[in-house]
mmCIF file of C-alpha atoms in Angstrom:
data_model
loop_
_atom_site.group_PDB
_atom_site.id
_atom_site.type_symbol
_atom_site.label_atom_id
_atom_site.label_comp_id
_atom_site.label_asym_id
_atom_site.label_seq_id
_atom_site.Cartn_x
_atom_site.Cartn_y
_atom_site.Cartn_z
ATOM 1 C CA SER A 226 124.854 109.483 92.920
ATOM 2 C CA THR A 227 126.001 106.465 90.959
ATOM 3 C CA SER A 228 128.310 106.865 87.990
ATOM 4 C CA PRO A 229 127.943 104.803 84.797
ATOM 5 C CA GLY A 230 130.819 102.588 85.971
ATOM 6 C CA GLY A 231 128.868 101.648 89.105
ATOM 7 C CA SER A 232 130.967 103.611 91.611
ATOM 8 C CA THR A 233 129.212 105.912 94.018
ATOM 9 C CA SER A 234 130.153 109.545 94.351
ATOM 10 C CA THR A 235 128.608 112.269 96.430
ATOM 11 C CA THR A 236 128.055 115.753 95.216
ATOM 12 C CA LYS A 237 127.405 119.024 96.982
ATOM 13 C CA MET A 238 125.835 122.235 95.820
ATOM 14 C CA ASP A 239 127.657 125.487 96.423
ATOM 15 C CA ALA A 240 126.075 128.895 96.998
ATOM 16 C CA VAL A 241 125.364 129.483 93.299
ATOM 17 C CA GLY A 242 123.840 126.062 92.736
ATOM 18 C CA ALA A 243 126.855 124.583 90.981
ATOM 19 C CA MET A 244 127.439 120.911 91.704
ATOM 20 C CA TYR A 245 130.834 119.635 92.637
ATOM 21 C CA PRO A 246 132.085 116.334 94.047
ATOM 22 C CA SER A 247 132.806 116.135 97.735
ATOM 23 C CA PRO A 248 136.526 115.846 98.510
ATOM 24 C CA SER A 249 136.184 112.305 99.857
ATOM 25 C CA SER A 250 134.508 110.848 96.768
ATOM 26 C CA ASP A 251 136.151 108.849 94.014
ATOM 27 C CA ALA A 252 135.066 111.270 91.312
ATOM 28 C CA SER A 253 136.097 110.898 87.716
ATOM 29 C CA GLU A 254 138.046 113.689 86.053
ATOM 30 C CA SER A 255 134.928 114.917 84.214
ATOM 31 C CA GLU A 256 133.040 115.135 87.500
ATOM 32 C CA LEU A 257 135.806 117.301 88.930
ATOM 33 C CA ALA A 258 135.002 120.055 86.439
ATOM 34 C CA VAL A 259 133.374 122.648 88.647
ATOM 35 C CA ILE A 260 130.474 124.361 86.973
ATOM 36 C CA SER A 261 130.983 128.051 87.577
ATOM 37 C CA VAL A 262 128.681 131.044 87.263
ATOM 38 C CA GLY A 263 130.668 132.009 84.169
ATOM 39 C CA SER A 264 129.979 128.577 82.610
ATOM 40 C CA ILE A 265 126.229 129.111 82.406
ATOM 41 C CA GLY A 266 125.055 128.869 78.807
ATOM 42 C CA HIS A 267 128.277 127.290 77.537
ATOM 43 C CA PRO A 268 129.325 127.720 74.733
ATOM 44 C CA HIS A 269 126.916 130.360 73.387
ATOM 45 C CA LEU A 270 126.349 132.519 76.463
ATOM 46 C CA CYS A 271 129.269 131.764 78.742
ATOM 47 C CA SER A 272 132.026 134.206 79.533
ATOM 48 C CA ARG A 273 135.594 133.639 78.423
ATOM 49 C CA PRO A 274 137.550 130.630 79.764
ATOM 50 C CA CYS A 275 139.044 130.701 83.257
ATOM 51 C CA LEU A 276 142.805 130.620 82.892
ATOM 52 C CA TYR A 277 143.242 129.444 86.482
ATOM 53 C CA PHE A 278 140.822 126.531 86.098
ATOM 54 C CA ALA A 279 142.694 125.338 83.017
ATOM 55 C CA SER A 280 145.881 125.180 85.090
ATOM 56 C CA GLY A 281 144.042 123.593 88.038
ATOM 57 C CA THR A 282 144.410 126.562 90.365
ATOM 58 C CA CYS A 283 141.005 128.336 90.326
ATOM 59 C CA ALA A 284 140.220 129.189 93.941
ATOM 60 C CA ASN A 285 136.772 130.626 93.174
ATOM 61 C CA GLY A 286 135.057 127.311 92.400
ATOM 62 C CA GLY A 287 131.395 127.677 91.498
ATOM 63 C CA GLY A 288 131.547 131.414 92.168
ATOM 64 C CA CYS A 289 134.088 132.013 89.397
ATOM 65 C CA GLU A 290 132.778 134.448 86.788
ATOM 66 C CA PHE A 291 134.718 132.732 83.995
ATOM 67 C CA CYS A 292 133.860 129.537 82.119
ATOM 68 C CA HIS A 293 135.199 126.227 83.452
ATOM 69 C CA HIS A 294 134.357 124.234 80.313
ATOM 70 C CA PRO A 295 136.869 123.649 77.505
ATOM 71 C CA HIS A 296 136.763 126.061 74.572
ATOM 72 C CA THR A 297 137.981 124.685 71.255
ATOM 73 C CA LYS A 298 138.816 128.022 69.699
ATOM 74 C CA ARG A 299 139.400 131.587 70.708
ATOM 75 C CA ALA A 300 136.173 133.582 70.795
ATOM 76 C CA ALA A 301 135.694 136.243 68.141
ATOM 77 C CA TYR A 302 135.178 139.782 69.391
ATOM 78 C CA LEU A 303 134.323 143.038 67.704
ATOM 79 C CA ASP A 304 137.454 145.113 67.305
ATOM 80 C CA LYS A 305 137.635 148.835 68.059
ATOM 81 C CA LYS A 306 136.733 149.798 64.487
ATOM 82 C CA HIS A 307 133.565 147.680 64.593
ATOM 83 C CA ARG A 308 132.524 148.943 68.036
ATOM 84 C CA GLU A 309 133.035 152.567 66.975
ATOM 85 C CA ALA A 310 131.036 152.017 63.776
ATOM 86 C CA LEU A 311 128.141 150.607 65.826
ATOM 87 C CA GLN A 312 128.314 153.465 68.336
ATOM 88 C CA ASP A 313 128.350 156.066 65.548
ATOM 89 C CA MET A 314 125.205 154.628 63.938
ATOM 90 C CA PRO A 315 121.787 155.959 64.851
ATOM 91 C CA GLN A 316 120.122 153.525 67.286
ATOM 92 C CA ALA A 317 117.458 152.483 64.774
ATOM 93 C CA GLN A 318 120.127 151.606 62.228
ATOM 94 C CA ALA A 319 122.139 149.653 64.830
ATOM 95 C CA LYS A 320 119.009 147.726 65.822
ATOM 96 C CA ALA A 321 118.259 146.924 62.191
ATOM 97 C CA LEU A 322 121.820 145.664 61.735
ATOM 98 C CA ILE A 323 122.162 143.639 64.945
ATOM 99 C CA PHE A 324 118.693 142.117 65.354
ATOM 100 C CA PRO A 325 118.715 139.709 62.359
ATOM 101 C CA VAL A 326 122.074 138.291 63.510
ATOM 102 C CA LEU A 327 120.767 137.984 67.067
ATOM 103 C CA ARG A 328 117.578 136.240 65.962
ATOM 104 C CA GLU A 329 119.464 133.668 63.882
ATOM 105 C CA LYS A 330 121.971 132.892 66.649
ATOM 106 C CA ALA A 331 119.384 132.802 69.445
ATOM 107 C CA LEU A 332 117.041 130.449 67.590
ATOM 108 C CA ALA A 333 119.931 128.152 66.650
ATOM 109 C CA PHE A 334 120.793 127.956 70.366
ATOM 110 C CA ASP A 335 117.265 127.735 71.817
ATOM 111 C CA ASP A 336 114.017 127.733 69.867
ATOM 112 C CA SER A 337 111.770 127.305 72.906
ATOM 113 C CA PRO A 338 108.546 129.336 73.157
ATOM 114 C CA GLY A 339 110.112 131.570 75.822
ATOM 115 C CA THR A 340 112.990 132.523 73.539
ATOM 116 C CA VAL A 341 110.683 133.116 70.581
ATOM 117 C CA LYS A 342 108.486 135.351 72.751
ATOM 118 C CA ALA A 343 111.497 137.337 74.018
ATOM 119 C CA LEU A 344 112.750 137.770 70.441
ATOM 120 C CA ASP A 345 109.310 138.915 69.290
ATOM 121 C CA GLU A 346 109.271 141.537 72.059
ATOM 122 C CA LEU A 347 112.701 142.750 71.001
ATOM 123 C CA ALA A 348 111.584 142.866 67.363
ATOM 124 C CA LYS A 349 108.660 145.112 68.343
ATOM 125 C CA MET A 350 111.050 147.438 70.175
ATOM 126 C CA CYS A 351 113.356 147.528 67.169
ATOM 127 C CA ARG A 352 110.462 148.393 64.834
ATOM 128 C CA LYS A 353 109.206 151.160 67.161
ATOM 129 C CA ALA A 354 112.478 153.017 66.767
ATOM 130 C CA PRO A 355 112.261 156.160 64.673
ATOM 131 C CA GLY A 356 113.434 155.574 61.121
ATOM 132 C CA THR A 357 116.717 156.834 59.807
ATOM 133 C CA ALA A 358 117.378 158.718 56.652
ATOM 134 C CA ALA A 359 118.508 156.668 53.703
ATOM 135 C CA GLN A 360 122.227 156.114 53.872
ATOM 136 C CA PRO A 361 124.307 157.021 50.859
ATOM 137 C CA ALA A 362 125.826 154.085 49.012
ATOM 138 C CA GLY A 363 129.530 153.478 49.285
ATOM 139 C CA ARG A 364 131.499 153.845 52.502
ATOM 140 C CA LYS A 365 128.575 153.633 54.960
ATOM 141 C CA ALA A 366 127.044 150.624 53.211
ATOM 142 C CA ARG A 367 130.437 148.896 53.214
ATOM 143 C CA SER A 368 130.857 149.713 56.911
ATOM 144 C CA GLU A 369 127.512 148.102 57.687
ATOM 145 C CA ARG A 370 128.436 144.964 55.737
ATOM 146 C CA VAL A 371 131.758 144.708 57.570
ATOM 147 C CA VAL A 372 130.131 145.135 60.990
ATOM 148 C CA SER A 373 127.378 142.675 60.091
ATOM 149 C CA SER A 374 129.870 139.975 59.066
ATOM 150 C CA ALA A 375 131.927 140.633 62.214
ATOM 151 C CA LEU A 376 128.789 140.221 64.345
ATOM 152 C CA ALA A 377 127.979 136.964 62.555
ATOM 153 C CA ALA A 378 131.393 135.599 63.577
ATOM 154 C CA THR A 379 130.937 136.415 67.275
ATOM 155 C CA SER A 380 129.129 134.428 69.947
ATOM 156 C CA LEU A 381 125.514 134.936 70.896
ATOM 157 C CA ARG A 382 126.726 136.559 74.102
ATOM 158 C CA MET A 383 128.738 139.185 72.158
ATOM 159 C CA VAL A 384 125.764 139.974 69.905
ATOM 160 C CA LEU A 385 123.570 140.470 72.982
ATOM 161 C CA ILE A 386 126.187 142.710 74.591
ATOM 162 C CA SER A 387 126.500 144.744 71.391
ATOM 163 C CA LEU A 388 122.736 145.198 71.185
ATOM 164 C CA LYS A 389 122.541 146.239 74.820
ATOM 165 C CA ARG A 390 125.442 148.711 74.661
ATOM 166 C CA THR A 391 124.677 150.372 71.342
ATOM 167 C CA ALA A 392 121.166 149.904 70.018
ATOM 168 C CA PHE A 393 119.493 150.018 73.432
ATOM 169 C CA ALA A 394 121.878 152.407 75.182
ATOM 170 C CA GLY A 395 119.749 154.475 77.561
ATOM 171 C CA GLU A 396 116.603 152.405 76.920
ATOM 172 C CA ALA A 397 115.774 150.527 80.113
ATOM 173 C CA GLN A 398 112.983 148.460 78.539
ATOM 174 C CA GLY A 399 115.196 147.289 75.670
ATOM 175 C CA GLN A 400 118.083 146.480 77.995
ATOM 176 C CA ALA A 401 115.729 144.461 80.218
ATOM 177 C CA ALA A 402 114.516 142.494 77.181
ATOM 178 C CA VAL A 403 118.116 141.748 76.170
ATOM 179 C CA GLU A 404 118.869 140.659 79.749
ATOM 180 C CA ILE A 405 115.999 138.137 79.578
ATOM 181 C CA LEU A 406 117.638 136.507 76.553
ATOM 182 C CA THR A 407 121.014 136.541 78.305
ATOM 183 C CA GLN A 408 119.540 134.534 81.183
ATOM 184 C CA ARG A 409 117.965 131.828 78.971
#
């Protein structure tokens, strides 16, 4: 391939389809960034940054399960309190809490027809869930607000993981639908 500066560099594909420059090429520094399996969907769906790649010592190359792209800030995660609150909720309530955040983040990332269709399928599954009794005001309502704002601060990947682990725990069809969005 020819770079914008006119120099020619050759690239190879590794087993996972990631492109990397051949050792004999005069590749620019940006071309040397190996795209890893963990980099897929960067920054919304990728896994956390590879510490070894950042220091120039990642031996896994394209097979590395961590992201090889720069991350400007530390990713937000749900803490133990938030995860426990989600796990303690009835599944229908967890779905009702997580899905609106997921929909907003997913459409901001990719509003293609395939994503919209996958979200519509998930919405149907969330609506099919048996209803929950009305929650008393106060502590539970506050807990939901806190978890909802924590979810809003996380990445799309974390919202998908939360939905899969809590709201669709034990539901193969729901987990498969979440997996489709993860692969987009």
